[in-house]
CSV table of C-alpha atoms and ligand atoms in Angstrom, one decimal:
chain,number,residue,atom,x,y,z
Q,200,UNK,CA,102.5,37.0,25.1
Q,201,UNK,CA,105.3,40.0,24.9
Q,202,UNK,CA,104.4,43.0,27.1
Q,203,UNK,CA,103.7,46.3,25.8
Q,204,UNK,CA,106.5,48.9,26.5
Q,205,UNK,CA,105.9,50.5,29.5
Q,206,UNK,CA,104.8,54.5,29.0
Q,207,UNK,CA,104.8,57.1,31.7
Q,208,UNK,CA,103.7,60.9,31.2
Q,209,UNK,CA,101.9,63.6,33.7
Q,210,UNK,CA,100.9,66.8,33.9
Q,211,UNK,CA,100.1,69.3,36.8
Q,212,UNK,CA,96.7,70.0,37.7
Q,213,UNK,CA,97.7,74.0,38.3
Q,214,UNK,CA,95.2,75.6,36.2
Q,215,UNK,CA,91.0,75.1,35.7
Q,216,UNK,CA,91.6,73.8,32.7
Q,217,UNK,CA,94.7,72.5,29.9
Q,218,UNK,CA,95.6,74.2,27.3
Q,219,UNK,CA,96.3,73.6,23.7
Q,220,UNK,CA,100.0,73.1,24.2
Q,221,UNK,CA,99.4,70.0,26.7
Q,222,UNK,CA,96.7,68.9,24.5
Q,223,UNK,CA,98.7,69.0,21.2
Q,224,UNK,CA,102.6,68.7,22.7
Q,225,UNK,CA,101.1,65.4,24.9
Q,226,UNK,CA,97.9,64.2,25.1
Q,227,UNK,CA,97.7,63.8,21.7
Q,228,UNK,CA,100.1,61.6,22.0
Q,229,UNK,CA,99.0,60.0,24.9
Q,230,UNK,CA,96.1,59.1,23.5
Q,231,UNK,CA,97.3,57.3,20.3
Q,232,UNK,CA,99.7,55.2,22.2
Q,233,UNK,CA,97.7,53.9,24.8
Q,234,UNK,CA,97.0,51.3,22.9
Q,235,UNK,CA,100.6,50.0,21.9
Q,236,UNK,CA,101.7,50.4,25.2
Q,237,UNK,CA,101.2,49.7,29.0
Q,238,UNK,CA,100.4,53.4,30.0
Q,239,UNK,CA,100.4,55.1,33.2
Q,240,UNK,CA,99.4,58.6,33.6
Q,241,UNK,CA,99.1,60.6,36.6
Q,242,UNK,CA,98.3,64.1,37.6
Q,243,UNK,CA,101.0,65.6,39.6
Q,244,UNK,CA,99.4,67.1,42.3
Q,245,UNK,CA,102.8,66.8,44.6
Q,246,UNK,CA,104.5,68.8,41.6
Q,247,UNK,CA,101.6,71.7,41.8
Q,248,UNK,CA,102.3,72.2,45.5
Q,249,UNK,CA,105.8,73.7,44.4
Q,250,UNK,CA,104.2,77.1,43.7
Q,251,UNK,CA,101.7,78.0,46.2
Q,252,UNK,CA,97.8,76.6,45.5
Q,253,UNK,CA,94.2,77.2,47.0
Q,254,UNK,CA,93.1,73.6,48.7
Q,255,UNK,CA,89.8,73.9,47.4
Q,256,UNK,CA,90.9,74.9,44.1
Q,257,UNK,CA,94.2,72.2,44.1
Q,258,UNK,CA,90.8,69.5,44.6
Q,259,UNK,CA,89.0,70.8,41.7
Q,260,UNK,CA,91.7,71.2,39.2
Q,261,UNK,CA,93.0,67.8,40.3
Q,262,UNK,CA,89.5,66.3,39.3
Q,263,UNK,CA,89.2,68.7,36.2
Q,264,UNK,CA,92.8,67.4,34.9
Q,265,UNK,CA,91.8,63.6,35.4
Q,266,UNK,CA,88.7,64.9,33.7
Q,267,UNK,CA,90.0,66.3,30.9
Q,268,UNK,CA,92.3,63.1,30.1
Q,269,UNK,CA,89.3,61.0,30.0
Q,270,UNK,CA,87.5,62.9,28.0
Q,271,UNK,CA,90.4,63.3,25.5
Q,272,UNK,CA,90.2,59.9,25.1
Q,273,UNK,CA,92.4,58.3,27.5
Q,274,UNK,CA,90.7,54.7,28.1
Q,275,UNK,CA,90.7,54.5,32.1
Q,276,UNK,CA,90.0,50.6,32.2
Q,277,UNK,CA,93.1,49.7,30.2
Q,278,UNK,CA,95.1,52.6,31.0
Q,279,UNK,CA,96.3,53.9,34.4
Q,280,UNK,CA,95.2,57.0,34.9
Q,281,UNK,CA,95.9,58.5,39.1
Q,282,UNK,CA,96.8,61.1,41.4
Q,283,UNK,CA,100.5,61.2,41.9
Q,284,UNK,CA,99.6,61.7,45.7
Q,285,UNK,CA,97.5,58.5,45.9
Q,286,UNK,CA,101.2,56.5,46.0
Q,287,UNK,CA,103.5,57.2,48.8
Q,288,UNK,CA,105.9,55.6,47.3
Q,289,UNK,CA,107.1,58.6,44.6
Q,290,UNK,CA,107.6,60.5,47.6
Q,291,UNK,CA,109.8,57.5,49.2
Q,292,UNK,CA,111.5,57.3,46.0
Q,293,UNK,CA,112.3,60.6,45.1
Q,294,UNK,CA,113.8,61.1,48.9
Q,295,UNK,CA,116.3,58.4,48.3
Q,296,UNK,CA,116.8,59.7,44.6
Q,297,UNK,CA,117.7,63.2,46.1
Q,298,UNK,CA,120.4,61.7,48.2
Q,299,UNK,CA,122.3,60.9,45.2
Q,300,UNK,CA,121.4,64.1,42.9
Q,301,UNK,CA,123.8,67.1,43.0
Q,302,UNK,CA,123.1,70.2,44.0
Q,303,UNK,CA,124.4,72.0,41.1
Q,304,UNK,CA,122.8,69.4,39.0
Q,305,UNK,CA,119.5,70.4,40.1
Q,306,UNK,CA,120.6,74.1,39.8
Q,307,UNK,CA,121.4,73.5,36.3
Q,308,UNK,CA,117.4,72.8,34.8
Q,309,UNK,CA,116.3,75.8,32.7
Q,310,UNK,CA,113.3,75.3,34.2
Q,311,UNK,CA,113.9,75.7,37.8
Q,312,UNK,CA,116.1,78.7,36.7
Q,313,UNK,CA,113.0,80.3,34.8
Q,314,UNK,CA,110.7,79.7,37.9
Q,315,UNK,CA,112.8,80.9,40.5
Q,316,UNK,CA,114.1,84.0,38.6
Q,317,UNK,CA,110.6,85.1,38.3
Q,318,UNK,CA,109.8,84.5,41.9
Q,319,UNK,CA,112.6,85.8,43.9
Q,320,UNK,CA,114.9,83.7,46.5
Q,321,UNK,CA,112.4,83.7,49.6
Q,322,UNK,CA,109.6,82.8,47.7
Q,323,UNK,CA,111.1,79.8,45.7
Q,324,UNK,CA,110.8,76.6,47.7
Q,325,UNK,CA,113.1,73.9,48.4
Q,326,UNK,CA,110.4,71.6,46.6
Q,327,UNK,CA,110.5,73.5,43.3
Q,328,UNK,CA,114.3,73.1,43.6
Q,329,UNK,CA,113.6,69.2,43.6
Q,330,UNK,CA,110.7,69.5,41.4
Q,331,UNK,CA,112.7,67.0,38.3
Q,332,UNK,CA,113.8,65.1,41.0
Q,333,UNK,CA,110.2,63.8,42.2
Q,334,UNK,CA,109.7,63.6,38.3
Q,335,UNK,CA,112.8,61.3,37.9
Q,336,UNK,CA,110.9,59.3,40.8
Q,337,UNK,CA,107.4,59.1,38.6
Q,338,UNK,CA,108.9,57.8,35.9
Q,339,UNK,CA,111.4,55.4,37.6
Q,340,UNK,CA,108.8,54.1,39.6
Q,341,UNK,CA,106.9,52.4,37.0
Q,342,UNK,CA,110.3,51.2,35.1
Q,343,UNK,CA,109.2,53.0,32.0
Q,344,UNK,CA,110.4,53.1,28.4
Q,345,UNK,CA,109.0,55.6,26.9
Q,346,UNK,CA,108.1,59.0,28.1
Q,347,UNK,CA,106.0,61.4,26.0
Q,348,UNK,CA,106.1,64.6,26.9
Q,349,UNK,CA,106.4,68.2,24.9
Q,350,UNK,CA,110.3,69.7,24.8
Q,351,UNK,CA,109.8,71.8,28.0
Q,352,UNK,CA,110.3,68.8,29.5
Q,353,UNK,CA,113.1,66.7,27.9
Q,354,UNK,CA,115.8,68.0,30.1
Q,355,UNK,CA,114.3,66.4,33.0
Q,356,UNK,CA,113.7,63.5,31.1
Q,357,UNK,CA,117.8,63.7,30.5
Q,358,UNK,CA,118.6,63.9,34.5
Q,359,UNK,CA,116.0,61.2,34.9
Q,360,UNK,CA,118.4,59.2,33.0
Q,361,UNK,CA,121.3,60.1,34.8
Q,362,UNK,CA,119.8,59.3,38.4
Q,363,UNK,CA,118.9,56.1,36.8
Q,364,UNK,CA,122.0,55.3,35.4
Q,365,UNK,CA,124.2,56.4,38.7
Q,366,UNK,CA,122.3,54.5,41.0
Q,367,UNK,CA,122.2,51.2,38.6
Q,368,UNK,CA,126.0,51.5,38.4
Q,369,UNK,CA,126.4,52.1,42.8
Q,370,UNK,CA,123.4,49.6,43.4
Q,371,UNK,CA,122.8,47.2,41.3
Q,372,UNK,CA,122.7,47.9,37.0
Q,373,UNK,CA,118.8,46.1,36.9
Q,374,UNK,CA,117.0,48.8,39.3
Q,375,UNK,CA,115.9,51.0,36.7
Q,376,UNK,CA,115.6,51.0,33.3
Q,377,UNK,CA,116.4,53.7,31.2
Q,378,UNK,CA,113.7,56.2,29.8
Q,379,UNK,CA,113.6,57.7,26.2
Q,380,UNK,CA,111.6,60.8,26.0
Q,381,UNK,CA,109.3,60.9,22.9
Q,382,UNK,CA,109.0,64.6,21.4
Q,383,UNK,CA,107.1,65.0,18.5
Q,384,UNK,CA,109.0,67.5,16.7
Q,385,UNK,CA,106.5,69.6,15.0
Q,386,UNK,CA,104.1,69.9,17.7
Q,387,UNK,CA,106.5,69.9,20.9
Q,388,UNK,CA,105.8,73.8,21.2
Q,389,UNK,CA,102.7,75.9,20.8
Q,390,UNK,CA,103.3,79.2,21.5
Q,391,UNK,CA,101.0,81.6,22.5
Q,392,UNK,CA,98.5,83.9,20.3
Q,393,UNK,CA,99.2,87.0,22.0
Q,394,UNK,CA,102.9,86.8,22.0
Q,395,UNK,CA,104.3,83.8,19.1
Q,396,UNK,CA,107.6,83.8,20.4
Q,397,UNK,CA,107.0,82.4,24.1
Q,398,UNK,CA,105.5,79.0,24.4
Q,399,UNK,CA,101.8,78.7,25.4
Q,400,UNK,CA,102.2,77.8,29.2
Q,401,UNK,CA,99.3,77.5,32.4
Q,402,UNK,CA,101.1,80.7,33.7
Q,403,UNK,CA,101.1,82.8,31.0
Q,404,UNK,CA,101.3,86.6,31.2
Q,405,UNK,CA,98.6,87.0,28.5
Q,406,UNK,CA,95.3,85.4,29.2
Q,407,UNK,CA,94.1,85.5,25.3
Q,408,UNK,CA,97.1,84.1,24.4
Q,409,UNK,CA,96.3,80.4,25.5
Q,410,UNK,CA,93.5,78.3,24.4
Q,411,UNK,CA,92.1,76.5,27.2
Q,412,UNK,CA,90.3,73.3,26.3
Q,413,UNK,CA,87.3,74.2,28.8
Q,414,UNK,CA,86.8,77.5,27.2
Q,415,UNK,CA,83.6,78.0,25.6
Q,416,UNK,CA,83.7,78.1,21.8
Q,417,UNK,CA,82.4,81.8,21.7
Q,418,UNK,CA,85.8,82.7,23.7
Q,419,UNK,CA,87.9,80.2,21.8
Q,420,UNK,CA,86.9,82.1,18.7
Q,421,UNK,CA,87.3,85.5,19.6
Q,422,UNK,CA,90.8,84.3,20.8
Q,423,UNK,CA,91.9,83.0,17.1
Q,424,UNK,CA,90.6,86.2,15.5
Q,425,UNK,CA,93.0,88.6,18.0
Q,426,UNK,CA,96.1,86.4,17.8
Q,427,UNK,CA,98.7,88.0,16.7
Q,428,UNK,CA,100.0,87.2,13.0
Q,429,UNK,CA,102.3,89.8,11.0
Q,430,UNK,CA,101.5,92.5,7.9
Q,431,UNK,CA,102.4,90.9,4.9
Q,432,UNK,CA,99.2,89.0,4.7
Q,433,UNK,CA,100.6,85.9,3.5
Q,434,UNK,CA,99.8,82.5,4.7
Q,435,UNK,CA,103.0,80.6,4.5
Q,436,UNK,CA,104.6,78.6,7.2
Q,437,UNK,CA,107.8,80.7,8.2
Q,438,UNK,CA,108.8,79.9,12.2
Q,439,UNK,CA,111.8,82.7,11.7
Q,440,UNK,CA,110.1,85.8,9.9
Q,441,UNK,CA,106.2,84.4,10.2
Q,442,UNK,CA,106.4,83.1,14.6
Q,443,UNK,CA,102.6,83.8,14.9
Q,444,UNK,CA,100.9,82.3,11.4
Q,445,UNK,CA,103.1,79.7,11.6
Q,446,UNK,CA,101.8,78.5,15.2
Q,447,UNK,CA,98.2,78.9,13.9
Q,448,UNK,CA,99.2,76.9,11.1
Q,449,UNK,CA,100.7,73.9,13.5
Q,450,UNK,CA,97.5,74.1,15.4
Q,451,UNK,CA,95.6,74.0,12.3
Q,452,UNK,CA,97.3,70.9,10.6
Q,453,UNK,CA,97.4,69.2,14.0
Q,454,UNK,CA,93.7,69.5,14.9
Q,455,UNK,CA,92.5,69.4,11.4
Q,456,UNK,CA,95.1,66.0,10.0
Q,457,UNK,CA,96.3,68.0,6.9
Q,458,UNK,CA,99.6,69.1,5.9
Q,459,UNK,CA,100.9,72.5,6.2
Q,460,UNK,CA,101.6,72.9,2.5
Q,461,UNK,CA,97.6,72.0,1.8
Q,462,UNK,CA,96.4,74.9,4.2
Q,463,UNK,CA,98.8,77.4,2.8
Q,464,UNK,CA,97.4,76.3,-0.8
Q,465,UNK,CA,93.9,76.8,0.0
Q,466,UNK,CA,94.5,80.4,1.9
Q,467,UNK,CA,96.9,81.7,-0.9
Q,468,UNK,CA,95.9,85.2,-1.8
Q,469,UNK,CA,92.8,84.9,0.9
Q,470,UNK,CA,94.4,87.2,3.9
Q,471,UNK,CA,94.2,86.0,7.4
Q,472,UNK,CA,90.6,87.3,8.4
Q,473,UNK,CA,89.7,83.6,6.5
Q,474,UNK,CA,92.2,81.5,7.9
Q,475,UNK,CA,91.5,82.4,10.9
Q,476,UNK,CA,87.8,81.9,11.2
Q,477,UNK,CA,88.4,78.2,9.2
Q,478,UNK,CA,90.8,77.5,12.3
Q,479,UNK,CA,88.5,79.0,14.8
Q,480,UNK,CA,86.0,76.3,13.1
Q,481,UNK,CA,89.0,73.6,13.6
Q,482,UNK,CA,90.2,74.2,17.2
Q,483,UNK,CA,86.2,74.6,18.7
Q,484,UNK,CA,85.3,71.2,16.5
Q,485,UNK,CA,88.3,69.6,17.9
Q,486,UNK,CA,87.9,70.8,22.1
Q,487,UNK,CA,84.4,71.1,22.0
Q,488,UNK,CA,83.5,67.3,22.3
Q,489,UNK,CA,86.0,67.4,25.2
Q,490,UNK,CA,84.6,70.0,26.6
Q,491,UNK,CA,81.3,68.7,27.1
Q,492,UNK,CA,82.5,65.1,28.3
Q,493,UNK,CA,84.8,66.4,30.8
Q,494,UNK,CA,82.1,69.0,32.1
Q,495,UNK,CA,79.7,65.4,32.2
Q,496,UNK,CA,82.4,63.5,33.8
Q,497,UNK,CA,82.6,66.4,36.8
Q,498,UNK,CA,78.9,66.0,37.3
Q,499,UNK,CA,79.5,62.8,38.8
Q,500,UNK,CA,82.5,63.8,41.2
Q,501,UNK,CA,82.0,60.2,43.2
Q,502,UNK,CA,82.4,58.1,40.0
Q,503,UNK,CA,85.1,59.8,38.9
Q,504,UNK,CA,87.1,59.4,42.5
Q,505,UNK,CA,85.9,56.0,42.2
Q,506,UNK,CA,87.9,55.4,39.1
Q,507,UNK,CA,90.8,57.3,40.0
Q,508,UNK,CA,91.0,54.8,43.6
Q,509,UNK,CA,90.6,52.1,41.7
Q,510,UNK,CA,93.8,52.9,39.2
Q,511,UNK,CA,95.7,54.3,42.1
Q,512,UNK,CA,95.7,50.7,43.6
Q,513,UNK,CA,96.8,49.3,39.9
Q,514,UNK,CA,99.8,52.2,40.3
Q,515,UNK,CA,101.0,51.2,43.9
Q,516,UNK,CA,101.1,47.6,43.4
Q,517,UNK,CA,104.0,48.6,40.2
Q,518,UNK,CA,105.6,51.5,42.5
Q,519,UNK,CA,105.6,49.4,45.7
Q,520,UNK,CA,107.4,46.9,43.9
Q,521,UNK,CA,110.1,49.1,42.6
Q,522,UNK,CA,110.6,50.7,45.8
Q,523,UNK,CA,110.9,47.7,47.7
Q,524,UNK,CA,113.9,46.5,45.7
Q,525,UNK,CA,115.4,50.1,45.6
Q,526,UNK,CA,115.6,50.1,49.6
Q,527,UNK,CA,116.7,46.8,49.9
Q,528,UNK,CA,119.7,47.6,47.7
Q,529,UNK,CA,120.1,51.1,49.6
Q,530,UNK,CA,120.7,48.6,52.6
Q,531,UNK,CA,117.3,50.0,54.8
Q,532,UNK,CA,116.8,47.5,57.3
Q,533,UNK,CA,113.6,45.4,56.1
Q,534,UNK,CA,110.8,45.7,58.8
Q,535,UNK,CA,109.6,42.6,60.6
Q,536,UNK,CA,106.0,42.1,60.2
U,841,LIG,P1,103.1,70.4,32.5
U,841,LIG,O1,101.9,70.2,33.4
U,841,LIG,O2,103.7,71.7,32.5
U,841,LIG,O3,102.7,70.1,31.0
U,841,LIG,C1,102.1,68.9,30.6
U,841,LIG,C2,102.5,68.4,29.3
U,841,LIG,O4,102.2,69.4,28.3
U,841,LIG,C3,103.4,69.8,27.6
U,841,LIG,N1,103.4,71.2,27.2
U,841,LIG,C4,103.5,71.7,26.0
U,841,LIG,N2,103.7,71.0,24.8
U,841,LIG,C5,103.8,71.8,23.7
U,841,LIG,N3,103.6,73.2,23.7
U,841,LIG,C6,103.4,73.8,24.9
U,841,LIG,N4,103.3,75.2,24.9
U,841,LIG,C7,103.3,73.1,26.1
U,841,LIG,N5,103.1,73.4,27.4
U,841,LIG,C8,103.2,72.2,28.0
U,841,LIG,C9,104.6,69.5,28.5
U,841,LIG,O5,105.8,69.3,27.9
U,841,LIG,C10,104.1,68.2,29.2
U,841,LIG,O6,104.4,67.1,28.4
U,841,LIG,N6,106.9,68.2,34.9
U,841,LIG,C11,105.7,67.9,34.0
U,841,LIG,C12,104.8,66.9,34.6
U,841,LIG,C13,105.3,65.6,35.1
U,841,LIG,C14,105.7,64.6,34.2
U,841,LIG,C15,106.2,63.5,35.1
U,841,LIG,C16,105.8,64.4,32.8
U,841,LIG,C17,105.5,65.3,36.3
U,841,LIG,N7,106.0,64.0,36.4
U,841,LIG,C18,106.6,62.3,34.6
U,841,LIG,C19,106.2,63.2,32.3
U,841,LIG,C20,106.7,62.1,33.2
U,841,LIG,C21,105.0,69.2,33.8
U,841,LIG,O7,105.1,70.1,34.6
U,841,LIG,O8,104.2,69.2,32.7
């Protein structure tokens, strides 16, 4: 029997619910290669620590994420779906991997520079500095192929490759292998309603700007109706002149499986007050199925802990493998048991 390709992706439990850029940029995807591949996914509770968190709060959203995977359709018995924090060893890992990343390396990600601009010196940590480090560690961990992710995150993906590739060449050329990120062109960035030229993101400045999977349909509506869309009146996919119609009609296409050109056809000449409620009847057909699973799957806390123990122990045995070999070649005296 060949194996599957190996798959890693993750995303940060850091708000009570995703929104429809990690559904659409990534899990999505995740879902419809499960199947052709041996998935792992994880929710990055270690990354979410970088900017401050509630405990309680961290605990819910970290259940809420797993929640929200499962009921989007990732399988939990044939993938691996865990909590990054359930396996030491991406902690181990991304230690040694920061020994051997440079500091103006790290300084270099857009998205570090982003973060830590908006939050001042003293109140960015050391840990969002080696945030993409501890990512590089995820995905070497599980010596993964392919990594699907939305374009935010492709230039850690690219320094994932590079740690991979420098320690292979000082350590030994089989530790890792080499990760390709998988971006989906046309859907690697929603943007949000309220303001079409940023991308829709957890921390956004404009809370009817982002469609959160767990909001109620009522609210999901009323969020489709007030995004922002131009004066000409025309439905016609422009990303230049037209930023906002042409996210709602990515969103639309996505969520509904027709083409662009289709959508455009059938609103010509019908203003956006249509459009808009045909997508408002798209987006809540699409997340409120998920909604109602993931709200089921929460009711039963234990079960769901349960699961995620069980996968964690599925993670660790591929991650303590990896590590082993990676501090053997380091030249870390074995322990004698
Ligand atoms: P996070 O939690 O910010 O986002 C999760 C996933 O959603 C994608 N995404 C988007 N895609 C399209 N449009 C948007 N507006 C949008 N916003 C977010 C992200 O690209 C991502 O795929 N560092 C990662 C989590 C991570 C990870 C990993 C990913 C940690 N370790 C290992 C892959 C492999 C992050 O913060 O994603």
């Amino acid at each position: 029997m060949t194996q599957k390709p190996r798959l890693y992706s993750g995303m940060q439990p850091s708000a009570d619910s995703l929104h429809a850029g990690n559904y659409i940029g990534a899990l999505l995807q995740w879902k419809d290669l499960q199947s052709t591949h041996d998935a792992f996914f994880s929710v990055v509770d270690m990354h979410a620590i970088t900017v401050s968190q509630d405990p309680a709060e961290l605990r819910e959203k970290t259940r809420r994420t797993a929640a929200q995977y499962i009921a989007a359709g990732i399988d939990p018995s044939n993938s691996t779906l865990y909590v990054q924090s359930h396996v030491p060893a991406h902690a181990e890992l991304a230690w040694v991997l920061n020994t051997i990343t440079g500091f103006g390396e790290a300084g270099r990600m857009t998205q570090f520079k982003d973060k830590s601009q908006k939050q001042g010196a003293d109140a960015t940590s050391v840990g969002l500095f080696a945030y993409p480090v501890l990512m590089a560690a995820d995905i070497l961990l599980y010596q993964t192929e392919v990594v699907p992710v939305g374009d935010d995150q492709k230039q850690h993906v690219e320094l994932t490759r590079d740690l991979a590739t420098r320690f292979n060449a000082r350590f030994g050329a089989d530790t890792f292998v080499l990760p390709e990120p998988v971006i989906q062109r046309e859907t690697a960035r929603i943007y949000d309603l309220q303001n079409p030229t940023s991308k829709m993101s957890k921390s956004g400045e404009t809370p009817a700007g982002i469609l959160w999977l767990l909001d109620e349909p009522s609210v999901t509506a009323k969020k489709i109706m007030r995004a922002v869309t131009d004066t000409d009146g025309e439905v016609r996919f422009d990303r230049e002149h037209k930023p906002g119609v042409s996210n709602l009609l990515t969103i639309f296409s996505v969520l509904s499986g027709r083409t662009i050109s289709e959508i455009e056809q059938e609103f010509a000449g019908r203003g956006y007050g249509d459009f808009k409620k045909a997508l408002a009847e798209v987006v809540v057909g699409a997340f409120e199925p998920i909604r109602s699973r993931a709200l089921e799957l929460l009711d039963d806390p234990a079960e769901l802990d349960r699961l995620l123990g069980v996968n964690a122990d599925r993670a660790s045995e591929v991650a303590e493998t990896t590590l082993a070999t990676v501090y053997d070649r380091i030249g870390f005296l074995r322990r004698a048991r």
